[in-house]
Short mmCIF file of C-alpha atoms and ligand atoms in Angstrom, two decimals:
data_model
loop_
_atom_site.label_atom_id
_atom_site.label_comp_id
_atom_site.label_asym_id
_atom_site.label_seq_id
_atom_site.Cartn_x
_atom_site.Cartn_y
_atom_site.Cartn_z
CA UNK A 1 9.96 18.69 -12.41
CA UNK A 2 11.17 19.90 -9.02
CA UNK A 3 9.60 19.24 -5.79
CA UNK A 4 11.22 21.49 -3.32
CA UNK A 5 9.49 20.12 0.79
CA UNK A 6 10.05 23.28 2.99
CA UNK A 7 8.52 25.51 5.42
CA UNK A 8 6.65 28.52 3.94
CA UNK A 9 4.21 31.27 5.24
CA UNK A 10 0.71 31.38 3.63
CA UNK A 11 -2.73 32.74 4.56
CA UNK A 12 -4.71 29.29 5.20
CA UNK A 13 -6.61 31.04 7.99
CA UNK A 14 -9.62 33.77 7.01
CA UNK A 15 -8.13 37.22 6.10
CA UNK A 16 -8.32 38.64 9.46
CA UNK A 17 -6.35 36.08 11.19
CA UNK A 18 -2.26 35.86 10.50
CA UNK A 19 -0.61 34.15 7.84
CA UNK A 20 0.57 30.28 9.16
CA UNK A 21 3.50 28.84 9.15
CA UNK A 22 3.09 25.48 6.97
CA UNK A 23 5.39 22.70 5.29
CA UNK A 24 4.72 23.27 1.18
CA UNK A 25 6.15 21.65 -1.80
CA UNK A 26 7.09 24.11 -3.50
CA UNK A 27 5.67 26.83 -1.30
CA UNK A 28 1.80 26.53 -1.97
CA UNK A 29 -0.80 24.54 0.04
CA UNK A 30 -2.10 21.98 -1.36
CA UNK A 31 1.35 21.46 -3.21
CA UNK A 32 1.61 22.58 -6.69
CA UNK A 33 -0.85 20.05 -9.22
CA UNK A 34 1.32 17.92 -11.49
CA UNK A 35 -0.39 17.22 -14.13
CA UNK A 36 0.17 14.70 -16.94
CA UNK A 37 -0.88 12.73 -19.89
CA UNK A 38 -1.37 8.98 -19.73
CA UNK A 39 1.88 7.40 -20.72
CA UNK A 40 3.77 9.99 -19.56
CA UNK A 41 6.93 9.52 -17.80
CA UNK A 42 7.06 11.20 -14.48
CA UNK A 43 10.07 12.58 -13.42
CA UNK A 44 10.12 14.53 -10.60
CA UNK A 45 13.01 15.14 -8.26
CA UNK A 46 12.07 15.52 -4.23
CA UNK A 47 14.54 18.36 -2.76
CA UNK A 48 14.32 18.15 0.79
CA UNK A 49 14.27 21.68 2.26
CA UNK A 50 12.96 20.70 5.39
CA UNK A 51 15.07 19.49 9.31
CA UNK A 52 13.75 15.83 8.97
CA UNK A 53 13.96 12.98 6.59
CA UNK A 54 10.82 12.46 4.14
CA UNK A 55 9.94 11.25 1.24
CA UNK A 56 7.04 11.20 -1.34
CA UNK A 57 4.31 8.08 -1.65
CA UNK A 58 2.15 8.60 -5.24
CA UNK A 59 -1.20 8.04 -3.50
CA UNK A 60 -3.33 5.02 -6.06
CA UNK A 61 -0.74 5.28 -8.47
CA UNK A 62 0.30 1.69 -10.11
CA UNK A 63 4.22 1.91 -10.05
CA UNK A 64 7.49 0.14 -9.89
CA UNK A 65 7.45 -0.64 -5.75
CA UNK A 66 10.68 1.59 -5.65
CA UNK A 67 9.30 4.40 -6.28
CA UNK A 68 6.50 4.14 -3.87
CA UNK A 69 8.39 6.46 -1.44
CA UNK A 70 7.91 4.32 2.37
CA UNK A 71 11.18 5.07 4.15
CA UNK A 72 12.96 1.70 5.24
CA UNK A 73 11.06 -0.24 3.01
CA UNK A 74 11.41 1.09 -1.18
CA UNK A 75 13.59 3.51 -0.29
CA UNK A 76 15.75 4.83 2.36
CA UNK A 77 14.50 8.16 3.70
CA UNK A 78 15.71 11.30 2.08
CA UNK A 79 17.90 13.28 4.09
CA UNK A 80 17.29 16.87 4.93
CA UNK A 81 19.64 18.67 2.11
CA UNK A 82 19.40 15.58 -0.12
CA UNK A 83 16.88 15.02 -2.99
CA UNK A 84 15.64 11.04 -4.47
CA UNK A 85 14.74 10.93 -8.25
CA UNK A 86 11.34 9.40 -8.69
CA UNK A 87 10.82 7.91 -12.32
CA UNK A 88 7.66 6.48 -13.57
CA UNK A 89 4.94 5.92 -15.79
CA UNK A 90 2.01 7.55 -15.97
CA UNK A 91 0.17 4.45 -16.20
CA UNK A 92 -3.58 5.24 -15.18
CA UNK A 93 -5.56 8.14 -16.30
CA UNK A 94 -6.84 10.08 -12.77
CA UNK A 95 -7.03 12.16 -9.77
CA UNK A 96 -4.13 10.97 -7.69
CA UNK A 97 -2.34 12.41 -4.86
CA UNK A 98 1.17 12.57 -3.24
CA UNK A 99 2.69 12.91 0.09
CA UNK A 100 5.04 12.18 2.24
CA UNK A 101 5.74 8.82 4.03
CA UNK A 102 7.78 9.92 6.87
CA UNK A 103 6.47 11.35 9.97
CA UNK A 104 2.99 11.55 8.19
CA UNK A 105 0.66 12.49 10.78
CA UNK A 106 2.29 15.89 11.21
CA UNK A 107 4.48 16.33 7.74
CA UNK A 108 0.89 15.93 5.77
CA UNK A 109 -1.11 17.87 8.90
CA UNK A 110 1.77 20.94 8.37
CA UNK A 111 0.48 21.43 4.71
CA UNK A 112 2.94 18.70 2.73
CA UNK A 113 0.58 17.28 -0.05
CA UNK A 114 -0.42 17.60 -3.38
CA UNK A 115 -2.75 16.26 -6.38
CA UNK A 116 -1.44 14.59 -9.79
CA UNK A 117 -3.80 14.25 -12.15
CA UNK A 118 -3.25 12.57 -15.20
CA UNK A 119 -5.48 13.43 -18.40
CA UNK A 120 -6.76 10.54 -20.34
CA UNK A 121 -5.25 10.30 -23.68
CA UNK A 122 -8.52 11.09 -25.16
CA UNK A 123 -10.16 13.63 -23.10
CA UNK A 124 -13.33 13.67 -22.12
CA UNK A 125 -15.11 17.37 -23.06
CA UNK A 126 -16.22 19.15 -20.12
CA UNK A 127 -16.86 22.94 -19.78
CA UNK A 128 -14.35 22.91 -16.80
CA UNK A 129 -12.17 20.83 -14.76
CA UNK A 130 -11.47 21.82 -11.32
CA UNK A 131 -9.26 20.21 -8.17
CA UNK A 132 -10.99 20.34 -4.95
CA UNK A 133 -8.50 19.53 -2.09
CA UNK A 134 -10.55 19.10 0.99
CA UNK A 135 -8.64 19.36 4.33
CA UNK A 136 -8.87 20.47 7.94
CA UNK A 137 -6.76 21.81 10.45
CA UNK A 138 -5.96 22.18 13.80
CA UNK A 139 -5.02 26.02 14.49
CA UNK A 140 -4.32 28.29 17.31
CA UNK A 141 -6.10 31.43 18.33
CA UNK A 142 -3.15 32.92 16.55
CA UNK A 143 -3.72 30.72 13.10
CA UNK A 144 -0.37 28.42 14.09
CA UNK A 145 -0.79 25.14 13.31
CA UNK A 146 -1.06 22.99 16.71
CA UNK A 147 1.68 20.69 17.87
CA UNK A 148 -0.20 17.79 19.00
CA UNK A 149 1.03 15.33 16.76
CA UNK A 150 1.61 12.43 18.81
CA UNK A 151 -1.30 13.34 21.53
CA UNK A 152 -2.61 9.87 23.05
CA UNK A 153 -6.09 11.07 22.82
CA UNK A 154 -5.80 11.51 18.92
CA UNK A 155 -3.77 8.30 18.46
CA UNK A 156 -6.54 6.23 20.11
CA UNK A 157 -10.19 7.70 19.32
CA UNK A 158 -10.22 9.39 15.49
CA UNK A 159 -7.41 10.78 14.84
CA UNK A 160 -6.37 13.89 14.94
CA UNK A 161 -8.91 15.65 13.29
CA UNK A 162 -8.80 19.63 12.88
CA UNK A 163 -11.16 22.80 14.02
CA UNK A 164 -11.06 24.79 10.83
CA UNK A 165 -11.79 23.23 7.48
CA UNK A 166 -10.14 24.41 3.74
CA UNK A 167 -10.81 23.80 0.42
CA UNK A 168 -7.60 24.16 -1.74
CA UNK A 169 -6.09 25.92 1.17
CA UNK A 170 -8.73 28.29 1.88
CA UNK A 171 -11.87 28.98 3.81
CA UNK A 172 -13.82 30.19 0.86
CA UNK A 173 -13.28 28.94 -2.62
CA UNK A 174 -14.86 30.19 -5.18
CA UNK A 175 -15.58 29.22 -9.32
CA UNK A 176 -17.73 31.00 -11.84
CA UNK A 177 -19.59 28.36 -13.47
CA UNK A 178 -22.01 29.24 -16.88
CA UNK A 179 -25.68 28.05 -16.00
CA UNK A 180 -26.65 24.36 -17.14
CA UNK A 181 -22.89 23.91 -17.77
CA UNK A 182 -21.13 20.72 -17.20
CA UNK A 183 -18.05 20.11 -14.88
CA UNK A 184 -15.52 17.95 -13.65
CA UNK A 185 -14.85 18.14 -10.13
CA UNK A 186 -11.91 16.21 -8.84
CA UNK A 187 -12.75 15.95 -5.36
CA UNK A 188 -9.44 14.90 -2.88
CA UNK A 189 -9.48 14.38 1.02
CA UNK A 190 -5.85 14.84 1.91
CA UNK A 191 -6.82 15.11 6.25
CA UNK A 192 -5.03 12.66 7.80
CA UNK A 193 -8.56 12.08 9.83
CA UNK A 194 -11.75 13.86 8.72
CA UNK A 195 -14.47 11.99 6.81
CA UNK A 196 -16.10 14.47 4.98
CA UNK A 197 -19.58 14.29 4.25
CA UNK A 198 -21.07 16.36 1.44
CA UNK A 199 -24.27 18.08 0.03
CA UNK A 200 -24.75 19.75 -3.19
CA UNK A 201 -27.14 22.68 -3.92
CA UNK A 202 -27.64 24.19 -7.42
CA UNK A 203 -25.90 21.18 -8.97
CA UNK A 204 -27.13 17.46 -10.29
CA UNK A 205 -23.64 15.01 -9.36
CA UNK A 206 -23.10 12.06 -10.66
CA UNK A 207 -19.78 10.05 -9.61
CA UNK A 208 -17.69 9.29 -11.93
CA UNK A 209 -14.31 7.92 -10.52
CA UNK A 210 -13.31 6.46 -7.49
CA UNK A 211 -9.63 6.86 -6.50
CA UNK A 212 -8.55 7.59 -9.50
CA UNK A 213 -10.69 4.29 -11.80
CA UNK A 214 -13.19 5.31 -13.45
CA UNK A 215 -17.00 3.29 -12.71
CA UNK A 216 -18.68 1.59 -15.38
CA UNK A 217 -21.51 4.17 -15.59
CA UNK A 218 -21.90 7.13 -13.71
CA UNK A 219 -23.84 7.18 -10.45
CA UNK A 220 -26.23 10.02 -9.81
CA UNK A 221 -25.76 10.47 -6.07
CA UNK A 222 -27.26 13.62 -3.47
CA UNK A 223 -24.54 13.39 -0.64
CA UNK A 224 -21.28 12.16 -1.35
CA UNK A 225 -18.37 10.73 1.86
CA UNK A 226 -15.21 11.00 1.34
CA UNK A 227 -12.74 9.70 3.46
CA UNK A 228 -9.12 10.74 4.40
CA UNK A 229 -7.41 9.77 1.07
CA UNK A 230 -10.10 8.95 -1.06
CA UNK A 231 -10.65 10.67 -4.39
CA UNK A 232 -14.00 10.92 -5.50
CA UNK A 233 -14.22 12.35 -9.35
CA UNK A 234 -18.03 14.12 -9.56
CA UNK A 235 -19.27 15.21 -12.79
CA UNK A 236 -21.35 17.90 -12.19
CA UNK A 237 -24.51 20.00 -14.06
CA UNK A 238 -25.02 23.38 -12.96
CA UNK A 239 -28.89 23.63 -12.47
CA UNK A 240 -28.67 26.87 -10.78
CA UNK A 241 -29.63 30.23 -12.63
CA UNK A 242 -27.63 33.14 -13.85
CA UNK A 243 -26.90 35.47 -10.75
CA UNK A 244 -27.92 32.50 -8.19
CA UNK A 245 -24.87 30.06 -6.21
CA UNK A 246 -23.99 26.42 -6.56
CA UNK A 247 -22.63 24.99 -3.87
CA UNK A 248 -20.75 22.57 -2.15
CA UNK A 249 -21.38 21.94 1.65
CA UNK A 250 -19.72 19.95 4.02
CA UNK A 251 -22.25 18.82 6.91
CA UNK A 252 -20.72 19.07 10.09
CA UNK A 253 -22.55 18.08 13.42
CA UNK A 254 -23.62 21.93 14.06
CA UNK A 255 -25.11 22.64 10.30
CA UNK A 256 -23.51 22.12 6.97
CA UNK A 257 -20.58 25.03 5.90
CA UNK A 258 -19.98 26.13 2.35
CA UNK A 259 -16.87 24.73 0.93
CA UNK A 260 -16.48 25.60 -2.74
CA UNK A 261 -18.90 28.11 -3.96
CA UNK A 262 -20.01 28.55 -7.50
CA UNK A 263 -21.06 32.39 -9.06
CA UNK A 264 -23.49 31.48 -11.83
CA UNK A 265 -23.85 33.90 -14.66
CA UNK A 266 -23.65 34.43 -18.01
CA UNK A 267 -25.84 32.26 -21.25
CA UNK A 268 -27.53 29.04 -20.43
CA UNK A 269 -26.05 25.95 -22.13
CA UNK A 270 -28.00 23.61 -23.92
CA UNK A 271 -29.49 20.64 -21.80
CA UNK A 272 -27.18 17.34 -22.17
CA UNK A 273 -28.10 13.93 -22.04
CA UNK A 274 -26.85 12.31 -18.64
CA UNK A 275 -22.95 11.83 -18.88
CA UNK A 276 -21.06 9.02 -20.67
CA UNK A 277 -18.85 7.11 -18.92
CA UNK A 278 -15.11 8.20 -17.94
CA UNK A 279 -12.50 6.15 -20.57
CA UNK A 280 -11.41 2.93 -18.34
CA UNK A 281 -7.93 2.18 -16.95
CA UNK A 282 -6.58 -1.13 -18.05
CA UNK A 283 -6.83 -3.35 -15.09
CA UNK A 284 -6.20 -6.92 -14.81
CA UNK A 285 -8.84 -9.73 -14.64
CA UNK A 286 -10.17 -10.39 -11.04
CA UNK A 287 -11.83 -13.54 -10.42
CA UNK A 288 -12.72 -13.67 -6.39
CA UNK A 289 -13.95 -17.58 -6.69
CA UNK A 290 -10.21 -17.95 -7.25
CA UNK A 291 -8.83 -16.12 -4.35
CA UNK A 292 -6.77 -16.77 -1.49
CA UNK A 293 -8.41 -15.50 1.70
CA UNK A 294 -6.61 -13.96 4.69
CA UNK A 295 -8.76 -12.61 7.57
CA UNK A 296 -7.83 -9.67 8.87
CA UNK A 297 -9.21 -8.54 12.39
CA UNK A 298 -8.71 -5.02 13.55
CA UNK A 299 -8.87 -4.73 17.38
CA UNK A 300 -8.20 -1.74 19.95
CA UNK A 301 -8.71 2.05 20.62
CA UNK A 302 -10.39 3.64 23.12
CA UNK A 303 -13.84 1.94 24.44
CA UNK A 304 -12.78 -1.73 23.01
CA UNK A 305 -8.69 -1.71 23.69
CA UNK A 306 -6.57 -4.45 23.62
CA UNK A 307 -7.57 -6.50 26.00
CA UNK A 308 -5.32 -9.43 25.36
CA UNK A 309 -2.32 -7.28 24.64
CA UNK A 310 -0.30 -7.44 21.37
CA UNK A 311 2.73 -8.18 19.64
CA UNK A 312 5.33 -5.20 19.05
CA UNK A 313 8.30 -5.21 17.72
CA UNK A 314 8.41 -8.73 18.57
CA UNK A 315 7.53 -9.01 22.08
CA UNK A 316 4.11 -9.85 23.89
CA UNK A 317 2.62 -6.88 25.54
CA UNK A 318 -0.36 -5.88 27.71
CA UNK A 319 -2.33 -2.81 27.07
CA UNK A 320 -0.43 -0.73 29.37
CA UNK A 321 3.06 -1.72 28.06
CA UNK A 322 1.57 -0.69 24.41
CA UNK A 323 0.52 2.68 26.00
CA UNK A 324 4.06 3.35 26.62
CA UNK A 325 4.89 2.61 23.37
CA UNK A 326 2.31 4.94 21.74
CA UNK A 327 0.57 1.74 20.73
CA UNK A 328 -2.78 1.51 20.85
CA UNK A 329 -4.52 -0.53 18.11
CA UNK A 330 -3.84 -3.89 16.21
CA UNK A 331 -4.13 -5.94 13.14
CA UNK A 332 -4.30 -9.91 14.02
CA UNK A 333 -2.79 -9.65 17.15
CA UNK A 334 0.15 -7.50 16.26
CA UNK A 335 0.63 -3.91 16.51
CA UNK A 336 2.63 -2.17 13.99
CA UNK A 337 4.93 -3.20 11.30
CA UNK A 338 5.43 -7.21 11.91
CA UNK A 339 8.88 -8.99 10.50
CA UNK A 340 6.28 -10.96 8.51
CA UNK A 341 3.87 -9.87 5.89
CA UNK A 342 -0.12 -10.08 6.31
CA UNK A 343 0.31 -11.57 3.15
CA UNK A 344 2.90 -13.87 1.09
CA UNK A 345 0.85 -13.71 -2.38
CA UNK A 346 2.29 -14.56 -5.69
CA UNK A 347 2.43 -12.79 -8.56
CA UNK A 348 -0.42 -12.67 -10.07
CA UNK A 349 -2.68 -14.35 -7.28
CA UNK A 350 -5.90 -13.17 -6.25
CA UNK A 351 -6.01 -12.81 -2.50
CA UNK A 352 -9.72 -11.43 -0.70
CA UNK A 353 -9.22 -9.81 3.15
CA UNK A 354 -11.75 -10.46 5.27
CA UNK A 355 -12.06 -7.50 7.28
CA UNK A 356 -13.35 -7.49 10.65
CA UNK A 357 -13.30 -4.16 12.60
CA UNK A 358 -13.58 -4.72 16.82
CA UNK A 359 -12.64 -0.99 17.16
CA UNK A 360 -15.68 1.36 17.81
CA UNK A 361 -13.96 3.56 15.19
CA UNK A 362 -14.22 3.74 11.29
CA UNK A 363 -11.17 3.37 9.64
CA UNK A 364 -10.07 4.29 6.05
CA UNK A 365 -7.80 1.32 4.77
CA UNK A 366 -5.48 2.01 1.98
CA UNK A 367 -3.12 -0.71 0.25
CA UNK A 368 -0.16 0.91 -1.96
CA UNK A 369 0.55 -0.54 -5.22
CA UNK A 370 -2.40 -2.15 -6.45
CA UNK A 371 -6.54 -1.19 -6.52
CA UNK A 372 -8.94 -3.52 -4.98
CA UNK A 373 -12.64 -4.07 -5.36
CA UNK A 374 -14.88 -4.75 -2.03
CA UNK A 375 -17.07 -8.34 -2.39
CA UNK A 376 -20.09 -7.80 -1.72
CA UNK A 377 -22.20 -9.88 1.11
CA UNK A 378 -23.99 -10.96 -2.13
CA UNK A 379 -20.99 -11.80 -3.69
CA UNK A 380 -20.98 -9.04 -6.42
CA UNK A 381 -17.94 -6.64 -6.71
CA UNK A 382 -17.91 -3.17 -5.78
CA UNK A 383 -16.13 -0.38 -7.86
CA UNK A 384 -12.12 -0.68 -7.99
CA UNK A 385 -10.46 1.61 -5.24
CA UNK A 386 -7.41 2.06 -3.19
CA UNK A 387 -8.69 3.26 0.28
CA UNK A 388 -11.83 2.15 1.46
CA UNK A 389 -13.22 2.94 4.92
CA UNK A 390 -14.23 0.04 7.52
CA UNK A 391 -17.00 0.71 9.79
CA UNK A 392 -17.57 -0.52 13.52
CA UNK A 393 -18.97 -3.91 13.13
CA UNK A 394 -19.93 -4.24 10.10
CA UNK A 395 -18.21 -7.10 8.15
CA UNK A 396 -16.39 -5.59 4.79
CA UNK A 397 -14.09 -8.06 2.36
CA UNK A 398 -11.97 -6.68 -0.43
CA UNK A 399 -10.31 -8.61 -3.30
CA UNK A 400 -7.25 -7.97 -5.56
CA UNK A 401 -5.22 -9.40 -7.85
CA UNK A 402 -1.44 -9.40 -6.54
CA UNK A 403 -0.12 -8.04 -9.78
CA UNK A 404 2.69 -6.05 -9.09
CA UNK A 405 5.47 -7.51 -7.09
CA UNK A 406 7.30 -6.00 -4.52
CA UNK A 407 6.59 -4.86 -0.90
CA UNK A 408 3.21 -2.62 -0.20
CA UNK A 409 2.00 -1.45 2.66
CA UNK A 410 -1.72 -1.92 4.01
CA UNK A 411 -2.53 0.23 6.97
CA UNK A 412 -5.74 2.96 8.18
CA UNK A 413 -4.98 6.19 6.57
CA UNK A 414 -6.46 7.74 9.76
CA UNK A 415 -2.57 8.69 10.20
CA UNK A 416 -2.81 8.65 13.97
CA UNK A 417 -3.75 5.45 13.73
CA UNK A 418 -1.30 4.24 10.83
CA UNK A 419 1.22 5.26 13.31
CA UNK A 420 -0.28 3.64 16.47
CA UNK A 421 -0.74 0.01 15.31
CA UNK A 422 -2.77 0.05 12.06
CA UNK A 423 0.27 -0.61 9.42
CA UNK A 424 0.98 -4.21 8.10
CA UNK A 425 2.31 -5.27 4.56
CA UNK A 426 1.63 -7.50 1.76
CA UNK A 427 4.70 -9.09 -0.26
CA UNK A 428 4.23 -9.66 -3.74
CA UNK A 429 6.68 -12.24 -5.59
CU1 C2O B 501 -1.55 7.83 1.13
CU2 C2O B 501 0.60 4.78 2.76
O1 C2O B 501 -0.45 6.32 1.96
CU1 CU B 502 -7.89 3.98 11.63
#
């Protein structure tokens, strides 16, 4: 499998607007789904058609660190001309995305990402299975994707989140859908800032899978938020009639917009019991009474800042000298990649992050490599994930078992933010 990262021209913008100028793999937007069975070797070959270095991270995917595609760290960065082999297992059945891990904020906000689902080796039976790729934008008048990439305002409130939203690259996509049938809708959030908050109409959702791991029984749920690269997997019964629309809304502060649009027609389907649980991955044991903790305090932005400064790079600065640096959040003191990791864990301990946000911002934490499960104030575990998102003062703790050695990243997938401060690591040996 090829995976060819170049600039392309597509129509992301409604018809009456101009094509835009995007990065692709492999010329489409969201890059072309790679698709496998569980056990499957993955090979897939990055050609890099672009003018910059990049590389490609396997969003929630359990791999060999080497292959986890962060420049200076697994890999070195792939030249532009050059290509990097990446060889895996296809360990977990799930939604799963890629991208690159160089330059993120504006390769991913120029178009560069893509879904890779792998099927369960017993498939479940559903009357379709469809990829939703949720994303915004930030566009010109003239549908050209804005330049603002590093723009201090972005890097220290949300992010930088776009004015025009797409699903799978467009402003209006559409399914035809049998009435009382049953789907599976692989929901992805590949903005590098946009929580997206959704309503259903004409449909009864249950989750099913969170990043990519299946939950132990299916949640009937009436809104569903997603946050920049989370996967939510929704099974979904069409309740609307032949010749009427299901539909799936995102609420946005002036009303809530149509995002994927289902025609209904043809023979009713039988009624089904509610849905059976999705197959589970095979994860290893995760006993929190046994864990390591290591706090993990999240200070700066706009409206809080740093008032005591930070560490970067090694050296003590104030909040101005940061500033100048494009610096403008930090994790225990230090702001962006420290010599040290957050975390020295052995293989095969469990460590639990205490997570205290001081920023008057939500963030949406991701740690490569390995899934976590949030501990509950009550001390019961929440559903396994890989990106979770941290909200302004309220106290959230995660737990996983350091099972796969090598050298992960933890950072906000807000990518602004990833690239202003909010990136540590977690060494594994
Ligand atoms: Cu989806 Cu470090 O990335
Ligand atoms: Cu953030």
């Amino acid at each position: 499998q090829l995976l060819r990262a170049g600039p392309a021209r597509l129509q992301i913008a409604p018809p009456d607007f101009p094509e835009t100028d995007v990065w692709a793999f492999n010329a489409q937007v969201p890059g072309q789904l790679l698709r496998y069975r569980q056990g499957d070797q993955v090979n897939v070959r990055l050609d890099n058609g672009l003018d910059q270095p990049t590389t490609v991270h396997w969003h929630g995917l359990r791999l060999p660190n080497a292959m986890d595609g962060v420049p200076g760290m697994t890999q070195a960065a792939v030249a532009p001309g050059d290509h990097f082999d990446y060889q895996f297992t296809a360990r977990d059945a799930g939604t799963f995305w890629y991208h690159p891990h160089a330059n993120s904020t504006e390769q991913i906000s120029r178009g560069l990402a893509g879904v890779l689902v792998v099927d369960e080796s017993d498939r479940p039976d559903f009357d379709a299975d469809e990829v939703i790729v949720l994303d915004d934008w930030r566009m010109t008048q003239e549908a050209a994707i804005h330049d603002s990439f590093e723009d201090w305002h972005d890097l220290s409130h949300a992010g930088r989140l776009g004015n025009y939203v797409t699903a799978n690259g467009k402003p209006d996509l559409t399914f035809d859908a049998a009435p009382g049938s049953r789907l599976r809708l692989r929901l992805v959030n590949t903005s590098t800032a946009r929580i997206f908050r959704l309503r259903v109409s004409g449909l009864r959702i249950w989750v099913a899978a969170l990043d990519g791991m299946p939950l132990e029984t299916p949640r009937e749920v009436s809104e569903v938020v997603i946050a920049s690269a989370q996967r939510v997997d929704l099974i979904a019964d069409v309740t609307a009639q032949a010749d009427e629309e299901a539909i799936i809304g995102s609420v946005e502060r002036d009303g809530t917009y149509a995002t994927a649009v289902f025609r209904v027609a043809g023979a009713a389907q039988a009624k089904r019991p509610d849905p059976a649980p999705l197959p589970p991955n095979q994860m290893p044991d995760l006993n929190p009474a046994a864990a390591r903790s290591v706090p993990l305090i999240m200070e700066g932005g706009a409206m809080r800042g740093l008032p005591g400064g930070a560490i970067w790079q090694g050296a003590k600065m104030d909040m101005r000298e940061l500033a100048d640096m494009g610096q403008f959040w930090a994790f225990n003191g230090v702001a962006g990649m420290a010599d040290d990791p957050l975390v020295d864990a052995a293989l095969g301990e469990v460590i639990r992050i205490p997570i205290t946000n001081r920023t008057a911002f939500a963030h949406a934490m991701h740690l490569h490599g390995m899934h976590f499960r949030e501990v509950r104030a009550d001390g019961t575990m929440g559903p396994l994930r890989d990106t979770i998102l941290s909200i302004p003062n309220e106290p959230l703790e995660i737990a996983f078992t350091a099972d796969n050695p090598g050298k992960w990243l933890l950072h906000c997938h807000m990518l602004a933010h990833a690239a202003s401060g909010m990136t540590t690591w977690i060494d594994v040996a």
